[in-house]
């Protein structure tokens, strides 16, 4: 299909345009398809999904070989079929009381939350086969750990988690998206960047540059983290409200798996944290057992992440020597993150910055040949992270947090463990939406991580389902 092709255009056809093929967008489409399409013909109804990245099968990072970012037009790890969330290692937390901050989800009854969790999990599992489920620890185990955490001024929350594994997720996505794309009601257009949305009377024209892609009755913005800046730029002129919120900044630490095994038995995604100062928090985030550190390109800055490619049911899970996780500190104003972003962008333009924990402690500029710990990375990545951050409050709190963890899980604080930076989370303003995920513009919805409403597959997908339910209700009402 050429860029000038109009996917869907007509006054009589009901059209939903979903911008973004990540968890929120895909589950929005899936819900509408399963609950509404049986009532209408393909001539009367369409779901159009527009994704700036590639198909799932074509997503790969060319910089993974040498650790140097190739500055692709669209980062394959953040954009494409499945988005960033469903192209991660797929840790599905079985709880909707974590992973977001919108009243639309929190106001659901416990029964409704349970139904959402079951629907999202079972939809993905239906294309699965090798994921691993871990129930949250027993009350007795929680009590024993809480006693240890309390002794070093730490806190923990416990959740059941299903771990898909990044290798398995590719298979899951091909099944999930493949089923959607085969439906006669669904059109998916990849490698297409939406540049403009023009409101009409009761409809919207959606453009890529000067080319009309579709005319839609409903537009759902599901753009993901990498589309957050574009989302704000696009919606502000339409009068949509945004709220400035805080963000998290931190580093990713890589630790021999033998030291992380106790954490792995506690949870596939441990949530350990400490309150610092007034209204601030430092926390463990995105735990990857037997996984690898990865890099992604966010706002032209190379940032760290992590994947666990395999599960116990999906060999070679036992072959990985290291695990990794983020340590993140909260900051009060979203706008301030750009200062930190620019420091790392200037200091290390095409790769992550890496430093041993020991060199970070002593604020020592690494000497590439002096420590064998640096041998397992691209030497061009080595740098002084602490000097680049230039924030002693962060450094002090980070080291204190690692020290506390090390008292319970010895080895986490070893000097030869590698730190990777930077890491940014929640660094986007929040779109003002109703309990139906609708903006102040009628039939224009904003969902998922890019709208600043969620973080993680379960919560993000739930925002998509809420928007879908509203759209279904309105389309049913139009027919009566």
XYZ file of C-alpha atoms in Angstrom:
480
model
C 0.000 0.000 0.000
C 1.493 3.329 -1.027
C 1.628 6.349 1.311
C -1.112 8.056 -0.702
C -3.633 5.243 -0.342
C -6.708 6.103 1.663
C -7.512 3.101 3.829
C -11.059 4.058 4.671
C -13.170 7.039 3.675
C -16.909 7.445 3.652
C -19.797 8.975 5.540
C -21.740 5.726 6.000
C -18.903 3.531 7.271
C -18.206 3.559 11.022
C -14.429 3.869 11.375
C -12.199 3.670 14.427
C -8.637 4.862 13.847
C -6.133 3.585 16.425
C -2.724 5.254 16.284
C -0.176 2.816 17.675
C 0.038 -0.990 17.749
C 1.242 -1.451 21.327
C -0.645 -3.139 24.202
C -3.244 -0.396 24.646
C -4.010 -0.033 20.942
C -4.081 -3.749 20.183
C -6.354 -4.585 23.101
C -8.635 -1.693 22.201
C -8.949 -3.144 18.696
C -9.347 -6.696 19.973
C -12.134 -5.745 22.356
C -14.068 -3.820 19.701
C -13.613 -6.625 17.192
C -14.847 -9.336 19.537
C -17.802 -7.362 20.940
C -19.087 -5.402 17.956
C -18.063 -6.829 14.594
C -20.560 -9.712 14.675
C -23.368 -7.184 14.382
C -22.256 -5.465 11.166
C -20.837 -6.146 7.719
C -17.349 -5.239 6.553
C -18.874 -2.578 4.300
C -20.287 -0.754 7.352
C -17.449 -0.918 9.884
C -13.654 -0.642 9.997
C -10.832 -0.567 12.529
C -7.742 1.145 11.123
C -4.492 0.669 13.075
C -1.614 2.952 12.086
C 1.880 2.091 13.347
C 5.078 4.033 12.634
C 7.300 0.976 13.159
C 7.655 -2.318 11.332
C 5.852 -5.628 11.575
C 6.837 -7.784 14.540
C 8.810 -10.213 12.379
C 10.899 -7.341 10.971
C 11.799 -5.782 14.323
C 15.457 -6.124 15.306
C 18.099 -3.777 16.704
C 21.159 -3.392 14.437
C 23.096 -1.910 17.345
C 22.736 -5.043 19.476
C 25.854 -6.551 17.855
C 28.386 -3.894 18.874
C 26.518 -1.813 21.465
C 26.484 1.260 19.229
C 23.126 2.801 18.322
C 22.585 3.261 14.588
C 20.035 6.050 15.180
C 17.314 4.375 13.118
C 14.392 6.570 12.062
C 12.179 4.413 14.254
C 13.720 2.492 17.168
C 12.841 -1.162 16.571
C 12.759 -1.885 20.300
C 10.240 0.886 21.015
C 8.123 0.974 17.857
C 6.481 -1.613 15.631
C 3.918 -4.371 15.965
C 3.471 -4.941 19.704
C 4.897 -1.569 20.721
C 7.541 -1.355 23.437
C 5.454 -3.239 26.001
C 4.679 -6.328 23.939
C 8.207 -6.358 22.523
C 9.746 -6.449 25.990
C 10.276 -9.627 27.980
C 6.629 -9.659 28.932
C 6.256 -9.578 32.694
C 2.492 -9.437 33.152
C 1.720 -8.298 36.703
C -1.577 -9.807 37.793
C -2.829 -6.704 39.585
C -4.401 -3.440 38.447
C -3.546 -1.551 41.618
C -0.058 -0.934 40.237
C 1.246 0.377 36.924
C -0.682 3.570 36.343
C -2.515 6.547 37.749
C -5.873 7.047 36.126
C -9.177 6.978 37.969
C -10.646 5.114 34.996
C -8.816 1.966 36.119
C -8.748 2.555 39.872
C -12.514 3.120 39.915
C -13.202 -0.339 38.484
C -14.696 -2.755 40.980
C -12.511 -5.623 42.159
C -14.671 -7.969 40.092
C -14.140 -5.824 36.987
C -10.397 -5.665 37.622
C -10.307 -9.433 37.884
C -12.191 -9.741 34.594
C -9.756 -7.375 32.856
C -6.729 -9.247 34.205
C -8.151 -12.572 33.089
C -9.110 -11.270 29.640
C -5.703 -9.704 28.942
C -3.706 -12.632 30.290
C -5.757 -15.347 28.632
C -5.742 -13.532 25.287
C -1.945 -13.530 25.283
C -1.619 -17.011 26.755
C -3.826 -18.406 23.992
C -0.914 -17.844 21.576
C 1.645 -18.944 24.144
C 3.051 -22.222 25.354
C 6.194 -21.474 27.322
C 5.426 -18.631 29.717
C 5.948 -19.135 33.455
C 3.586 -18.072 36.221
C 4.697 -17.234 39.748
C 2.182 -16.681 42.518
C 3.022 -13.963 45.029
C 4.726 -15.325 48.147
C 2.753 -16.753 51.028
C 1.891 -14.514 53.973
C 4.589 -16.219 56.014
C 7.299 -15.563 53.413
C 6.122 -11.980 53.041
C 6.306 -11.510 56.807
C 9.856 -12.885 56.940
C 11.030 -10.652 54.097
C 9.239 -7.602 55.473
C 11.079 -8.078 58.740
C 14.410 -8.101 56.888
C 13.459 -5.132 54.700
C 12.320 -3.136 57.704
C 15.709 -3.661 59.377
C 17.379 -1.697 56.556
C 14.553 0.819 56.023
C 13.140 -0.784 52.870
C 9.573 -1.684 51.900
C 8.161 -4.207 49.463
C 4.942 -4.943 47.594
C 4.121 -8.416 46.348
C 2.365 -9.371 43.110
C 1.734 -12.500 41.108
C 3.527 -12.297 37.753
C 3.391 -14.188 34.479
C 6.686 -14.020 32.592
C 6.381 -14.476 28.828
C 10.036 -14.019 27.798
C 11.084 -11.789 24.897
C 11.819 -14.747 22.601
C 8.348 -16.149 23.229
C 6.657 -12.753 22.873
C 7.583 -12.595 19.188
C 5.650 -15.806 18.669
C 2.730 -14.523 20.764
C 2.573 -11.248 18.856
C 2.595 -12.923 15.477
C -0.435 -14.919 16.576
C -2.239 -12.047 18.270
C -1.676 -9.434 15.570
C -2.070 -12.064 12.858
C -5.578 -12.852 14.074
C -6.493 -9.159 14.118
C -5.085 -8.531 10.638
C -7.018 -11.464 9.148
C -10.331 -10.025 10.270
C -12.204 -8.411 7.350
C -12.936 -5.396 9.544
C -9.294 -4.553 10.339
C -6.628 -2.717 8.329
C -3.115 -2.360 9.760
C -0.716 0.085 8.139
C 2.954 -0.130 9.238
C 5.893 2.260 8.738
C 3.486 5.187 8.621
C 3.855 8.263 10.804
C 0.731 10.256 11.553
C 1.572 13.939 11.264
C -1.773 15.647 11.678
C -5.329 15.091 12.881
C -7.918 17.488 11.493
C -11.339 17.613 13.190
C -14.324 17.694 10.870
C -18.001 17.857 11.759
C -18.428 14.688 13.856
C -15.377 13.074 12.215
C -11.587 13.338 11.937
C -9.209 13.297 8.989
C -5.919 11.569 9.803
C -2.877 12.535 7.711
C 0.663 11.351 7.087
C 2.395 14.478 5.804
C -0.068 15.775 3.183
C -1.554 12.359 2.504
C -4.975 11.479 3.881
C -4.867 8.057 5.545
C -8.438 7.774 6.733
C -11.527 9.589 7.863
C -12.650 8.294 11.237
C -15.605 8.604 13.596
C -13.365 7.765 16.555
C -9.629 8.327 17.013
C -7.701 6.498 19.723
C -4.211 7.784 20.482
C -2.156 4.792 21.650
C 1.275 6.084 20.728
C 3.470 4.648 23.501
C 6.392 6.284 25.293
C 8.260 7.117 22.105
C 5.247 9.074 20.846
C 4.614 11.108 23.992
C 6.215 14.335 22.734
C 4.390 14.066 19.407
C 1.121 13.423 21.234
C 1.409 16.626 23.241
C 2.417 18.637 20.183
C -0.596 17.276 18.295
C -3.263 17.566 20.987
C -2.426 20.928 22.562
C -3.557 22.944 19.492
C -6.875 21.078 19.663
C -7.410 22.311 23.217
C -6.682 19.046 25.022
C -5.465 19.497 28.601
C -2.189 18.112 29.958
C -0.954 17.814 33.523
C 2.724 18.073 34.361
C 3.753 15.195 36.598
C 6.937 13.850 38.111
C 9.355 11.420 36.495
C 11.876 8.754 37.480
C 15.565 8.784 36.641
C 18.077 6.096 37.448
C 20.597 3.484 36.415
C 20.485 -0.175 35.508
C 22.719 -2.521 37.457
C 23.926 -5.877 36.133
C 24.639 -8.554 38.748
C 25.739 -12.198 38.490
C 22.589 -14.289 38.570
C 23.848 -16.382 41.481
C 23.405 -13.323 43.711
C 19.922 -12.586 42.345
C 18.443 -16.067 42.758
C 16.831 -15.204 46.139
C 15.191 -12.175 44.515
C 13.986 -14.363 41.655
C 12.292 -16.729 44.093
C 10.628 -13.761 45.794
C 9.119 -12.515 42.527
C 9.709 -12.363 38.777
C 9.445 -8.579 39.189
C 10.253 -7.533 42.792
C 8.873 -4.188 43.927
C 11.245 -2.944 46.649
C 11.374 0.732 47.551
C 12.211 3.412 50.113
C 10.645 6.803 50.761
C 13.275 9.561 50.606
C 12.684 13.173 51.547
C 9.217 14.630 51.186
C 7.078 12.847 48.626
C 9.970 11.137 46.842
C 10.783 7.485 46.358
C 13.674 5.316 45.214
C 12.732 1.889 43.911
C 13.712 -1.302 42.139
C 12.114 -1.573 38.698
C 12.019 -3.897 35.672
C 13.850 -6.900 37.137
C 15.283 -9.271 34.499
C 16.428 -12.608 35.817
C 19.013 -14.314 33.623
C 18.567 -11.502 31.129
C 20.518 -8.972 29.124
C 20.867 -5.202 29.227
C 19.553 -3.571 26.062
C 19.679 -0.043 24.672
C 16.880 1.969 23.111
C 16.783 5.379 21.486
C 14.507 7.778 23.344
C 14.394 11.397 22.123
C 17.787 10.859 20.440
C 19.345 9.739 23.718
C 20.487 6.150 24.243
C 18.809 4.725 27.350
C 19.101 1.386 29.120
C 16.541 -1.370 29.454
C 16.522 -5.092 30.019
C 15.097 -8.284 28.528
C 14.898 -11.847 29.791
C 14.689 -13.747 26.500
C 13.722 -17.140 27.902
C 11.738 -18.814 30.658
C 12.181 -22.142 32.426
C 9.899 -23.655 29.768
C 11.811 -22.071 26.891
C 15.501 -23.130 26.779
C 18.261 -21.992 27.002
C 17.021 -20.178 30.103
C 19.748 -21.673 32.293
C 22.590 -20.396 30.112
C 22.543 -16.744 31.149
C 25.088 -15.680 33.776
C 23.683 -12.280 34.718
C 20.505 -10.573 35.740
C 19.752 -6.853 35.879
C 17.315 -4.279 37.197
C 16.740 -0.524 37.390
C 17.139 1.617 40.485
C 15.043 4.745 39.978
C 14.637 7.952 41.986
C 11.538 10.105 41.617
C 11.780 13.774 40.595
C 8.956 16.290 40.958
C 8.747 17.992 37.544
C 8.544 16.268 34.168
C 10.142 19.181 32.318
C 13.392 18.854 34.281
C 14.270 15.460 32.849
C 15.480 17.093 29.640
C 18.501 18.529 31.481
C 19.660 15.055 32.501
C 18.797 13.716 29.060
C 21.001 16.328 27.424
C 23.960 15.567 29.700
C 23.982 11.929 28.650
C 23.252 12.772 25.033
C 26.313 15.026 24.943
C 28.589 12.675 26.879
C 27.725 9.456 25.035
C 25.873 10.132 21.814
C 25.712 6.649 20.315
C 25.840 4.145 23.186
C 24.955 3.569 26.796
C 27.375 4.847 29.404
C 28.831 2.093 31.595
C 30.782 2.240 34.854
C 31.537 -0.319 37.560
C 29.794 0.197 40.854
C 33.207 0.544 42.486
C 34.268 3.359 40.141
C 30.871 5.019 40.680
C 31.346 4.864 44.464
C 34.750 6.555 44.260
C 33.678 8.921 41.457
C 36.593 7.600 39.441
C 36.893 7.991 35.688
C 37.164 4.387 34.478
C 40.427 3.134 33.048
C 39.346 0.729 30.346
C 42.201 -1.722 30.761
C 42.327 -1.720 34.561
C 39.294 -3.845 35.390
C 38.292 -7.125 33.690
C 34.655 -6.286 34.480
C 34.777 -3.930 31.489
C 35.827 -6.720 29.128
C 32.266 -7.918 28.520
C 31.082 -4.622 27.020
C 32.014 -2.371 24.115
C 34.917 -0.315 25.437
C 33.462 2.817 23.840
C 30.654 2.664 26.405
C 32.912 3.226 29.405
C 32.461 6.622 31.048
C 32.006 8.430 34.349
C 28.286 8.176 34.983
C 28.468 9.927 38.342
C 30.119 13.034 36.897
C 27.624 13.080 34.035
C 24.645 12.976 36.403
C 26.143 15.765 38.539
C 23.568 15.212 41.281
C 25.024 14.103 44.606
C 21.585 13.615 46.131
C 20.857 10.962 43.519
C 24.289 9.351 43.911
C 23.993 9.208 47.703
C 20.474 7.758 47.642
C 21.359 5.290 44.883
C 24.382 3.962 46.793
C 22.437 3.807 50.044
C 19.694 1.785 48.327
C 22.219 -0.645 46.806
C 23.933 -0.969 50.198
C 20.619 -1.832 51.864
C 19.796 -4.422 49.200
C 23.253 -5.906 49.593
C 22.647 -6.484 53.295
C 19.759 -8.794 52.440
C 21.002 -10.090 49.066
C 24.818 -10.218 49.338
C 26.584 -9.667 46.033
C 24.225 -6.990 44.726
C 26.675 -4.351 45.991
C 29.894 -5.893 44.644
C 32.254 -3.296 43.169
C 32.609 -5.177 39.861
C 28.902 -5.057 39.060
C 28.283 -2.858 36.029
C 26.029 0.213 35.993
C 24.347 1.284 32.740
C 22.817 4.688 32.194
C 20.674 6.544 31.781
C 17.199 5.183 32.535
C 14.062 7.359 32.362
C 10.512 6.374 33.262
C 7.239 8.313 33.409
C 8.891 11.298 31.711
C 5.796 12.527 29.933
C 2.952 14.820 30.898
C -0.434 13.224 31.532
C -3.291 13.774 29.095
C -6.511 14.956 30.692
C -9.097 12.236 30.067
C -12.489 11.234 31.413
C -13.251 7.914 33.080
C -13.827 6.622 29.543
C -10.300 7.660 28.447
C -11.851 10.396 26.300
C -10.143 13.777 25.985
C -12.060 17.050 26.090
C -12.561 16.615 22.336
C -15.555 14.321 21.656
C -14.665 10.839 20.367
C -10.916 11.517 20.629
C -9.352 9.127 23.141
C -5.853 8.905 24.664
C -4.654 5.659 26.222
C -1.564 3.822 27.393
C 1.969 4.813 28.320
C 2.371 7.618 25.789
C -0.541 9.485 27.347
C 1.198 9.334 30.730
C -1.551 7.109 32.101
C 0.125 3.743 32.467
C 3.343 1.808 32.675
C 3.338 -1.870 31.934
C 1.362 -4.258 29.769
C -1.559 -5.004 32.099
C -2.454 -1.421 33.005
C -1.811 -0.106 29.493
C -4.022 -2.754 27.897
C -6.744 -1.955 30.435
C -6.893 1.677 29.325
C -7.436 0.415 25.783
C -10.284 -1.843 26.891
C -11.985 1.018 28.756
C -11.865 3.188 25.624
C -13.141 0.263 23.544
C -16.118 -0.294 25.833
C -17.093 3.371 25.510
C -16.824 3.266 21.712
C -18.856 0.047 21.528
C -21.587 1.557 23.697
C -21.795 4.652 21.498
C -21.886 2.679 18.259
C -24.638 0.462 19.662
C -26.546 3.573 20.701
C -26.230 5.008 17.192
C -27.965 1.911 15.809
C -31.052 2.242 18.008
